[in-house]
Tab-separated table of C-alpha atoms in Angstrom:
chain	number	residue	atom	x	y	z
A	1318	UNK	CA	198.185	144.016	116.264
A	1319	UNK	CA	194.412	144.242	116.209
A	1320	UNK	CA	193.102	146.250	113.285
A	1321	UNK	CA	189.877	148.117	113.981
A	1322	UNK	CA	187.637	148.072	110.925
A	1323	UNK	CA	186.300	151.604	110.946
A	1324	UNK	CA	183.408	152.894	108.891
A	1325	UNK	CA	182.568	156.510	109.633
A	1326	UNK	CA	180.253	159.135	108.205
A	1327	UNK	CA	181.363	161.736	105.753
A	1328	UNK	CA	179.016	164.694	106.127
A	1329	UNK	CA	177.198	165.188	102.866
A	1330	UNK	CA	177.667	168.952	102.785
A	1331	UNK	CA	181.370	169.641	102.865
A	1332	UNK	CA	180.752	173.186	103.975
A	1333	UNK	CA	179.740	171.781	107.367
A	1334	UNK	CA	183.033	169.957	107.944
A	1335	UNK	CA	184.456	170.912	111.301
A	1336	UNK	CA	188.206	171.265	111.381
A	1337	UNK	CA	190.441	171.873	114.309
A	1338	UNK	CA	191.923	175.346	114.170
A	1339	UNK	CA	195.657	175.790	114.513
A	1340	UNK	CA	196.816	177.450	117.702
A	1341	UNK	CA	195.977	181.135	117.945
A	1342	UNK	CA	199.609	182.211	117.528
A	1343	UNK	CA	199.804	180.530	114.125
A	1344	UNK	CA	198.311	182.387	111.196
A	1345	UNK	CA	198.726	179.896	108.359
A	1346	UNK	CA	198.311	180.855	104.728
A	1347	UNK	CA	198.941	178.173	102.139
A	1348	UNK	CA	201.218	178.895	99.187
A	1349	UNK	CA	200.706	177.413	95.738
A	1350	UNK	CA	203.662	175.123	96.396
A	1351	UNK	CA	202.042	173.966	99.669
A	1352	UNK	CA	198.844	173.093	97.819
A	1353	UNK	CA	200.694	171.127	95.144
A	1354	UNK	CA	202.618	169.206	97.815
A	1355	UNK	CA	199.380	168.378	99.630
A	1356	UNK	CA	197.757	167.135	96.411
A	1357	UNK	CA	200.847	165.071	95.577
A	1358	UNK	CA	200.899	163.492	99.040
A	1359	UNK	CA	197.171	162.777	98.710
A	1360	UNK	CA	197.526	160.968	95.379
A	1361	UNK	CA	200.474	159.009	96.780
A	1362	UNK	CA	198.319	157.744	99.665
A	1363	UNK	CA	195.559	156.839	97.183
A	1364	UNK	CA	198.021	154.822	95.116
A	1365	UNK	CA	199.113	153.008	98.262
A	1366	UNK	CA	195.763	152.262	99.873
A	1367	UNK	CA	192.608	153.170	97.911
A	1368	UNK	CA	190.448	150.119	97.189
A	1369	UNK	CA	189.592	151.165	93.635
A	1370	UNK	CA	192.933	151.141	91.798
A	1371	UNK	CA	191.220	151.752	88.443
A	1372	UNK	CA	189.810	155.042	89.759
A	1373	UNK	CA	193.081	156.454	91.103
A	1374	UNK	CA	194.305	157.670	87.715
A	1375	UNK	CA	191.138	159.668	87.090
A	1376	UNK	CA	191.195	161.209	90.574
A	1377	UNK	CA	194.867	162.160	90.198
A	1378	UNK	CA	194.237	163.635	86.750
A	1379	UNK	CA	191.235	165.739	87.855
A	1380	UNK	CA	192.918	167.101	90.996
A	1381	UNK	CA	195.977	168.156	89.025
A	1382	UNK	CA	193.781	169.721	86.322
A	1383	UNK	CA	191.937	171.654	89.018
A	1384	UNK	CA	195.271	172.897	90.365
A	1385	UNK	CA	196.594	173.923	86.956
A	1386	UNK	CA	193.331	175.681	86.048
A	1387	UNK	CA	193.570	177.784	89.211
A	1388	UNK	CA	190.606	176.292	91.086
A	1389	UNK	CA	192.513	176.581	94.373
A	1390	UNK	CA	194.326	179.845	93.611
A	1391	UNK	CA	192.145	182.062	95.802
A	1392	UNK	CA	192.130	179.649	98.731
A	1393	UNK	CA	194.800	180.279	101.355
A	1394	UNK	CA	192.935	179.134	104.470
A	1395	UNK	CA	193.859	175.497	105.275
A	1396	UNK	CA	190.368	174.506	106.433
A	1397	UNK	CA	188.780	175.904	103.270
A	1398	UNK	CA	191.322	174.035	101.157
A	1399	UNK	CA	190.598	170.794	103.050
A	1400	UNK	CA	186.865	171.211	102.467
A	1401	UNK	CA	187.396	171.953	98.784
A	1402	UNK	CA	189.566	168.857	98.318
A	1403	UNK	CA	186.953	166.775	100.132
A	1404	UNK	CA	184.255	168.057	97.812
A	1405	UNK	CA	186.403	167.378	94.745
A	1406	UNK	CA	187.251	163.844	95.864
A	1407	UNK	CA	183.580	162.998	96.375
A	1408	UNK	CA	182.521	164.570	93.084
A	1409	UNK	CA	185.180	162.686	91.119
A	1410	UNK	CA	184.947	159.291	92.852
A	1411	UNK	CA	181.303	159.306	94.024
A	1412	UNK	CA	182.706	157.756	97.207
A	1413	UNK	CA	181.148	159.379	100.280
A	1414	UNK	CA	183.867	158.190	102.642
A	1415	UNK	CA	186.527	160.633	101.478
A	1416	UNK	CA	187.326	163.500	103.811
A	1417	UNK	CA	190.365	165.777	103.928
A	1418	UNK	CA	191.146	167.466	107.251
A	1419	UNK	CA	193.576	170.083	108.508
A	1420	UNK	CA	194.794	169.150	111.977
A	1421	UNK	CA	198.548	169.713	112.403
A	1422	UNK	CA	198.507	168.459	115.996
A	1423	UNK	CA	196.968	165.126	114.996
A	1424	UNK	CA	199.274	164.731	112.005
A	1425	UNK	CA	202.359	165.449	114.086
A	1426	UNK	CA	201.249	163.037	116.799
A	1427	UNK	CA	200.511	160.360	114.224
A	1428	UNK	CA	203.973	160.679	112.709
A	1429	UNK	CA	205.444	160.227	116.178
A	1430	UNK	CA	203.101	157.497	117.346
A	1431	UNK	CA	205.912	154.969	117.512
A	1432	UNK	CA	206.978	156.823	120.633
A	1433	UNK	CA	205.297	155.068	123.584
A	1434	UNK	CA	204.632	158.215	125.572
A	1435	UNK	CA	203.095	159.991	122.598
A	1436	UNK	CA	200.982	156.942	121.797
A	1437	UNK	CA	199.740	156.754	125.409
A	1438	UNK	CA	198.859	160.459	125.310
A	1439	UNK	CA	196.853	160.051	122.094
A	1440	UNK	CA	194.970	157.078	123.522
A	1441	UNK	CA	194.240	158.932	126.770
A	1442	UNK	CA	192.823	161.893	124.824
A	1443	UNK	CA	190.687	159.572	122.664
A	1444	UNK	CA	189.357	157.824	125.775
A	1445	UNK	CA	188.510	161.120	127.479
A	1446	UNK	CA	186.627	162.292	124.381
A	1447	UNK	CA	184.776	158.981	124.080
A	1448	UNK	CA	183.721	159.158	127.734
A	1449	UNK	CA	182.194	162.591	127.166
A	1450	UNK	CA	180.070	161.012	124.411
A	1451	UNK	CA	179.215	157.987	126.587
A	1452	UNK	CA	180.907	155.871	123.904
A	1453	UNK	CA	178.130	156.765	121.480
A	1454	UNK	CA	175.223	155.506	123.602
A	1455	UNK	CA	172.391	157.991	124.058
A	1456	UNK	CA	169.732	156.045	125.922
A	1457	UNK	CA	168.362	152.674	126.897
A	1458	UNK	CA	164.796	152.646	128.212
A	1459	UNK	CA	161.637	150.583	128.411
A	1460	UNK	CA	158.706	151.678	126.243
A	1461	UNK	CA	155.051	150.837	126.831
A	1462	UNK	CA	154.361	147.108	126.608
A	1463	UNK	CA	157.856	146.165	127.847
A	1464	UNK	CA	159.489	147.059	124.532
A	1465	UNK	CA	163.194	147.858	124.861
A	1466	UNK	CA	164.656	150.908	123.138
A	1467	UNK	CA	168.376	151.416	122.493
A	1468	UNK	CA	169.784	154.505	120.780
A	1469	UNK	CA	173.429	155.020	119.910
A	1470	UNK	CA	174.909	157.490	117.464
A	1471	UNK	CA	178.274	155.959	116.572
A	1472	UNK	CA	180.120	152.658	116.919
A	1473	UNK	CA	182.946	152.960	119.431
A	1474	UNK	CA	185.772	150.421	119.579
A	1475	UNK	CA	184.619	147.737	122.061
A	1476	UNK	CA	188.108	147.791	123.573
A	1477	UNK	CA	186.981	150.937	125.399
A	1478	UNK	CA	183.204	150.945	124.851
A	1479	UNK	CA	182.093	147.381	125.620
A	1480	UNK	CA	181.417	147.967	129.337
A	1481	UNK	CA	179.012	150.807	128.532
A	1482	UNK	CA	177.403	148.735	125.757
A	1483	UNK	CA	176.980	145.790	128.151
A	1484	UNK	CA	175.448	148.092	130.791
A	1485	UNK	CA	172.923	149.336	128.226
A	1486	UNK	CA	172.054	145.794	127.169
A	1487	UNK	CA	171.625	144.823	130.821
A	1488	UNK	CA	168.916	147.478	131.201
A	1489	UNK	CA	167.064	145.864	128.284
A	1490	UNK	CA	167.638	142.247	129.300
A	1491	UNK	CA	164.061	141.499	130.407
A	1492	UNK	CA	162.194	143.150	127.544
A	1493	UNK	CA	159.803	141.294	125.238
A	1494	UNK	CA	161.012	143.012	122.048
A	1495	UNK	CA	163.850	145.378	121.187
A	1496	UNK	CA	164.074	148.520	119.027
A	1497	UNK	CA	167.602	149.631	118.053
A	1498	UNK	CA	167.655	153.221	116.821
A	1499	UNK	CA	170.396	153.871	114.243
A	1500	UNK	CA	168.714	156.833	112.552
A	1501	UNK	CA	171.468	159.231	113.641
A	1502	UNK	CA	174.269	156.690	113.676
A	1503	UNK	CA	177.228	157.693	111.542
A	1504	UNK	CA	179.223	154.474	111.783
A	1505	UNK	CA	182.564	153.720	113.395
A	1506	UNK	CA	184.154	150.442	114.506
A	1507	UNK	CA	182.427	147.392	113.039
A	1508	UNK	CA	183.575	145.424	116.079
A	1509	UNK	CA	180.878	147.218	118.096
A	1510	UNK	CA	178.299	146.013	115.573
A	1511	UNK	CA	179.685	142.519	116.093
A	1512	UNK	CA	179.447	142.955	119.894
A	1513	UNK	CA	175.820	144.168	119.899
A	1514	UNK	CA	174.747	141.598	117.274
A	1515	UNK	CA	176.137	138.791	119.432
A	1516	UNK	CA	173.549	139.606	122.117
A	1517	UNK	CA	170.813	138.650	119.636
A	1518	UNK	CA	171.903	135.008	119.307
A	1519	UNK	CA	172.672	132.091	121.572
A	1520	UNK	CA	174.796	129.042	120.745
A	1521	UNK	CA	175.180	130.101	117.119
A	1522	UNK	CA	178.292	130.177	114.971
A	1523	UNK	CA	177.578	132.629	112.170
A	1524	UNK	CA	179.762	134.923	110.065
A	1525	UNK	CA	178.559	138.535	110.101
A	1526	UNK	CA	181.012	140.183	107.721
A	1527	UNK	CA	183.884	139.131	105.473
A	1528	UNK	CA	186.306	141.789	104.353
A	1529	UNK	CA	189.719	142.627	102.996
A	1530	UNK	CA	191.900	145.684	103.324
A	1531	UNK	CA	195.228	146.977	102.087
A	1532	UNK	CA	198.243	147.581	104.253
A	1533	UNK	CA	201.416	149.420	103.277
A	1534	UNK	CA	202.775	148.260	99.936
A	1535	UNK	CA	199.246	147.303	98.859
A	1536	UNK	CA	199.492	144.109	100.863
A	1537	UNK	CA	196.022	142.580	100.815
A	1538	UNK	CA	194.700	140.968	104.014
A	1539	UNK	CA	191.430	138.998	104.178
A	1540	UNK	CA	189.413	138.553	107.364
A	1541	UNK	CA	185.975	137.529	108.672
A	1542	UNK	CA	183.938	138.659	111.674
A	1543	UNK	CA	181.741	136.065	113.374
A	1544	UNK	CA	179.310	136.215	116.249
A	1545	UNK	CA	181.221	136.324	119.517
A	1546	UNK	CA	181.137	133.092	121.560
A	1547	UNK	CA	180.287	135.030	124.726
A	1548	UNK	CA	179.083	138.438	125.852
A	1549	UNK	CA	178.569	139.779	129.381
A	1550	UNK	CA	174.960	139.414	130.498
A	1551	UNK	CA	171.822	137.834	129.137
A	1552	UNK	CA	171.304	137.009	125.457
A	1553	UNK	CA	168.168	138.366	123.760
A	1554	UNK	CA	167.953	135.515	121.291
A	1555	UNK	CA	164.227	134.788	121.613
A	1556	UNK	CA	162.689	138.243	121.089
A	1557	UNK	CA	161.801	140.220	117.961
A	1558	UNK	CA	164.277	142.962	117.078
A	1559	UNK	CA	163.645	146.110	115.026
A	1560	UNK	CA	166.277	148.471	113.625
A	1561	UNK	CA	165.398	152.079	112.772
A	1562	UNK	CA	167.208	153.727	109.852
A	1563	UNK	CA	167.287	157.046	108.009
A	1564	UNK	CA	169.111	158.619	105.090
A	1565	UNK	CA	171.859	159.556	107.564
A	1566	UNK	CA	172.444	155.980	108.750
A	1567	UNK	CA	175.912	155.271	107.411
A	1568	UNK	CA	178.713	152.709	107.110
A	1569	UNK	CA	179.075	150.472	110.208
A	1570	UNK	CA	175.463	151.247	111.161
A	1571	UNK	CA	174.402	150.159	107.677
A	1572	UNK	CA	176.484	147.003	107.920
A	1573	UNK	CA	174.921	145.923	111.187
A	1574	UNK	CA	171.466	146.521	109.696
A	1575	UNK	CA	172.296	144.778	106.414
A	1576	UNK	CA	173.928	141.747	108.023
A	1577	UNK	CA	171.124	141.107	110.510
A	1578	UNK	CA	168.506	141.700	107.818
A	1579	UNK	CA	170.108	139.051	105.584
A	1580	UNK	CA	170.238	136.687	108.548
A	1581	UNK	CA	166.496	137.371	108.979
A	1582	UNK	CA	167.112	138.336	112.597
A	1583	UNK	CA	165.732	141.890	112.436
A	1584	UNK	CA	163.022	143.960	110.787
A	1585	UNK	CA	164.350	147.267	109.460
A	1586	UNK	CA	161.945	150.208	109.666
A	1587	UNK	CA	162.430	153.727	108.303
A	1588	UNK	CA	164.242	155.182	105.308
A	1589	UNK	CA	166.806	153.790	102.889
A	1590	UNK	CA	170.307	154.311	104.283
A	1591	UNK	CA	173.105	156.446	102.816
A	1592	UNK	CA	175.031	153.717	100.997
A	1593	UNK	CA	178.608	153.826	102.339
A	1594	UNK	CA	179.954	150.295	102.713
A	1595	UNK	CA	183.733	150.702	102.774
A	1596	UNK	CA	186.068	150.723	105.801
A	1597	UNK	CA	188.331	153.758	106.094
A	1598	UNK	CA	191.680	154.680	107.536
A	1599	UNK	CA	193.066	158.122	108.250
A	1600	UNK	CA	196.384	158.872	106.539
A	1601	UNK	CA	198.821	161.739	107.072
A	1602	UNK	CA	199.377	164.212	104.216
A	1603	UNK	CA	201.808	167.119	103.853
A	1604	UNK	CA	201.665	170.322	105.933
A	1605	UNK	CA	199.410	169.066	108.755
A	1606	UNK	CA	196.682	167.670	106.493
A	1607	UNK	CA	195.189	164.173	106.618
A	1608	UNK	CA	192.627	162.186	104.670
A	1609	UNK	CA	190.099	159.426	105.312
A	1610	UNK	CA	190.661	156.798	102.616
A	1611	UNK	CA	188.475	153.751	101.898
A	1612	UNK	CA	191.140	151.072	102.128
A	1613	UNK	CA	189.108	147.863	102.022
A	1614	UNK	CA	185.838	146.217	101.100
A	1615	UNK	CA	183.281	144.347	103.173
A	1616	UNK	CA	180.996	141.664	101.767
A	1617	UNK	CA	177.971	140.015	103.316
A	1618	UNK	CA	178.571	136.242	103.688
A	1619	UNK	CA	175.024	135.460	102.528
A	1620	UNK	CA	174.607	137.823	99.558
A	1621	UNK	CA	178.345	138.063	98.789
A	1622	UNK	CA	177.783	141.715	97.962
A	1623	UNK	CA	177.400	145.088	99.676
A	1624	UNK	CA	175.261	148.227	99.483
A	1625	UNK	CA	177.880	150.747	98.334
A	1626	UNK	CA	176.119	153.575	96.525
A	1627	UNK	CA	172.730	151.865	96.935
A	1628	UNK	CA	171.942	151.899	100.637
A	1629	UNK	CA	170.098	149.341	102.730
A	1630	UNK	CA	166.388	149.048	101.940
A	1631	UNK	CA	164.092	148.800	104.987
A	1632	UNK	CA	161.521	146.025	105.335
A	1633	UNK	CA	158.975	148.685	106.292
A	1634	UNK	CA	159.398	152.022	104.530
A	1635	UNK	CA	158.279	155.152	106.379
A	1636	UNK	CA	159.535	158.625	107.192
A	1637	UNK	CA	162.460	158.674	109.580
A	1638	UNK	CA	160.529	160.703	112.145
A	1639	UNK	CA	157.716	158.121	112.127
A	1640	UNK	CA	159.967	155.072	112.466
A	1641	UNK	CA	159.941	154.803	116.258
A	1642	UNK	CA	156.170	154.926	116.630
A	1643	UNK	CA	155.717	152.639	113.616
A	1644	UNK	CA	158.106	150.033	115.033
A	1645	UNK	CA	156.535	150.316	118.486
A	1646	UNK	CA	153.077	149.627	117.055
A	1647	UNK	CA	154.330	146.690	114.981
A	1648	UNK	CA	156.121	145.239	118.009
A	1649	UNK	CA	153.004	145.544	120.198
A	1650	UNK	CA	150.740	144.034	117.564
A	1651	UNK	CA	153.083	141.110	116.982
A	1652	UNK	CA	153.438	140.441	120.703
A	1653	UNK	CA	149.688	140.686	121.145
A	1654	UNK	CA	149.088	138.095	118.417
A	1655	UNK	CA	151.586	135.761	120.082
A	1656	UNK	CA	150.110	136.171	123.552
A	1657	UNK	CA	146.351	136.193	123.077
A	1658	UNK	CA	145.771	134.416	126.399
A	1659	UNK	CA	147.972	136.809	128.347
A	1660	UNK	CA	146.406	138.917	131.096
A	1661	UNK	CA	148.564	141.808	129.910
A	1662	UNK	CA	146.432	143.488	127.228
A	1663	UNK	CA	149.039	144.958	124.883
A	1664	UNK	CA	146.361	146.572	122.722
A	1665	UNK	CA	145.936	148.928	125.677
A	1666	UNK	CA	149.032	150.827	124.567
A	1667	UNK	CA	148.116	151.197	120.886
A	1668	UNK	CA	146.041	154.423	121.299
A	1669	UNK	CA	148.942	156.013	123.212
A	1670	UNK	CA	151.408	155.309	120.407
A	1671	UNK	CA	148.997	156.467	117.692
A	1672	UNK	CA	148.294	159.637	119.639
A	1673	UNK	CA	152.023	160.244	120.070
A	1674	UNK	CA	152.454	160.106	116.293
A	1675	UNK	CA	149.377	162.186	115.538
A	1676	UNK	CA	147.913	163.879	118.632
A	1677	UNK	CA	144.132	163.756	118.861
A	1678	UNK	CA	142.358	167.094	118.654
A	1679	UNK	CA	138.904	167.518	120.159
A	1680	UNK	CA	136.936	170.683	119.508
A	1681	UNK	CA	136.398	172.885	122.568
A	1682	UNK	CA	132.605	172.749	122.135
A	1683	UNK	CA	132.706	168.949	122.324
A	1684	UNK	CA	134.989	169.015	125.370
A	1685	UNK	CA	132.637	171.461	127.061
A	1686	UNK	CA	129.700	169.122	126.421
A	1687	UNK	CA	131.416	166.452	128.546
A	1688	UNK	CA	131.157	168.587	131.702
A	1689	UNK	CA	129.053	167.262	134.519
A	1690	UNK	CA	128.868	165.111	137.636
A	1691	UNK	CA	129.128	161.337	137.386
A	1692	UNK	CA	128.638	159.809	140.829
A	1693	UNK	CA	131.576	160.889	143.002
A	1694	UNK	CA	133.429	162.130	139.930
A	1695	UNK	CA	133.091	165.424	138.117
A	1696	UNK	CA	134.421	166.474	134.721
A	1697	UNK	CA	135.295	170.158	134.516
A	1698	UNK	CA	136.060	172.241	131.400
A	1699	UNK	CA	138.586	174.977	132.064
A	1700	UNK	CA	141.099	176.859	129.867
A	1701	UNK	CA	140.151	174.725	126.844
A	1702	UNK	CA	141.052	171.536	128.736
A	1703	UNK	CA	139.153	168.845	130.604
A	1704	UNK	CA	139.863	167.868	134.202
A	1705	UNK	CA	138.799	164.811	136.175
A	1706	UNK	CA	137.775	165.661	139.730
A	1707	UNK	CA	137.313	162.775	142.159
A	1708	UNK	CA	135.302	163.152	145.361
A	1709	UNK	CA	136.376	166.823	145.662
A	1710	UNK	CA	139.840	165.581	146.685
A	1711	UNK	CA	142.002	165.472	143.588
A	1712	UNK	CA	141.841	167.180	140.176
A	1713	UNK	CA	143.706	165.607	137.248
A	1714	UNK	CA	144.161	166.684	133.643
A	1715	UNK	CA	142.447	164.603	130.948
A	1716	UNK	CA	144.396	164.159	127.690
A	1717	UNK	CA	142.425	162.992	124.639
A	1718	UNK	CA	143.511	159.770	122.941
A	1719	UNK	CA	140.416	159.772	120.766
A	1720	UNK	CA	137.305	161.986	120.564
A	1721	UNK	CA	135.746	160.237	123.550
A	1722	UNK	CA	138.684	158.445	125.218
A	1723	UNK	CA	141.000	160.186	127.698
A	1724	UNK	CA	144.192	159.512	129.625
A	1725	UNK	CA	144.200	160.638	133.244
A	1726	UNK	CA	147.360	162.470	134.264
A	1727	UNK	CA	149.220	160.354	136.829
A	1728	UNK	CA	146.956	157.295	136.564
A	1729	UNK	CA	147.953	154.400	134.308
A	1730	UNK	CA	145.602	151.569	135.256
A	1731	UNK	CA	142.376	153.061	133.846
A	1732	UNK	CA	141.102	155.642	131.357
A	1733	UNK	CA	137.899	157.622	130.979
A	1734	UNK	CA	135.506	156.824	128.137
A	1735	UNK	CA	132.565	159.147	127.427
A	1736	UNK	CA	129.231	157.382	126.910
A	1737	UNK	CA	126.820	159.022	124.481
A	1738	UNK	CA	123.346	158.069	123.339
A	1739	UNK	CA	121.457	159.966	120.626
A	1740	UNK	CA	124.201	162.617	120.568
A	1741	UNK	CA	123.752	163.272	124.276
A	1742	UNK	CA	126.288	162.432	126.998
A	1743	UNK	CA	124.708	159.945	129.429
A	1744	UNK	CA	127.678	158.789	131.474
A	1745	UNK	CA	131.341	157.863	131.678
A	1746	UNK	CA	133.100	154.620	132.295
A	1747	UNK	CA	136.432	153.702	133.724
A	1748	UNK	CA	138.142	151.376	131.262
A	1749	UNK	CA	140.823	149.188	132.883
A	1750	UNK	CA	143.795	147.546	131.194
A	1751	UNK	CA	142.571	144.049	132.082
A	1752	UNK	CA	139.311	144.721	130.218
A	1753	UNK	CA	137.077	145.525	133.196
A	1754	UNK	CA	134.767	148.525	133.013
A	1755	UNK	CA	132.852	150.572	135.582
A	1756	UNK	CA	130.014	152.809	134.419
A	1757	UNK	CA	128.963	156.053	136.121
A	1758	UNK	CA	125.770	157.693	134.934
A	1759	UNK	CA	125.558	161.426	134.512
A	1760	UNK	CA	123.600	163.180	137.287
């Protein structure tokens, strides 16, 4: 049976954990015996599966001390108890993957999942939920300069998400560079990282990840993930690729970034990632509780190590919110240097990106000084904005890119540049993307 290697985000503030509520007719209050049974079932699962056997004794000791000292005495609400256990597990182990949940329906279904009908029902519900989230994919679009942009916020199992992933990659198949945005990606199935990574190579046999995990009875299984021999659609093996990261980029998203960085296939731009490298599995506990347990380790085939507790360091450090514009500029500049003889002037887009990151502000008095007639054109100052009026037919808003350079709303093939001599406006010129210019003197 295929084992999905899942790496998923544990929210850093346990108070924000969302738990499913029991049905309205059930008003559950935990007894002290319930709590002890839940803790005992938790430590039993740790002894069976947790990847750090030397840490299990300390975790077990601390949780039992907390119980005996009355730390949980005033907690009767199951969701509050789950959040408290989660917080304790993280504090003791320093492992961000731990999460305790209260979801009796899931736990009951899991215990019965050997029943075919129950299993089919669970899978149907998971598929319906994944569809609502578009299997994690938020957008695929083309940025200025034919730069592809792909954003997805978690790694779905390719068994159900590969068609959507392939459709997204098809949109980007003719781009000259690709930006993959993982700034909000919380991880998931590493197989999706394998699937997307395989689009970035052609005719290559390369290992992406090697890993081991524990099955029941602490049976240790070792595996490797390699680039897939085929993917649907065109490979993007000959273009530059950029990955955007933040402090919230976690687990499988970190692994994809780390692996491709070590293979020197991508440039990572943004912030250092969260530092959660271990695959997890969800195990059933007593009384409708469950826990995410790190049950294996992944190693990079090149470095033979991971980034657990350290995070992945970007090649270009910048604030998360600046990463998209920064990567876009770098991509344009690199393409421009490669294609100096191209008729497509990529430098044309640079002022747009810079302005997007830090909008240009032009004082109203300066804008007002640009008013006037220039041949068949007229520049009008109105409501603290400039407008470009052509032949008394059409009036279009001018947006400043620089103090004297303006975009024309609805027109992409030329811009308006103000010409000044001795601090006096003498004309304007249309500046075209191919480098041509047309000058119009001020009347």
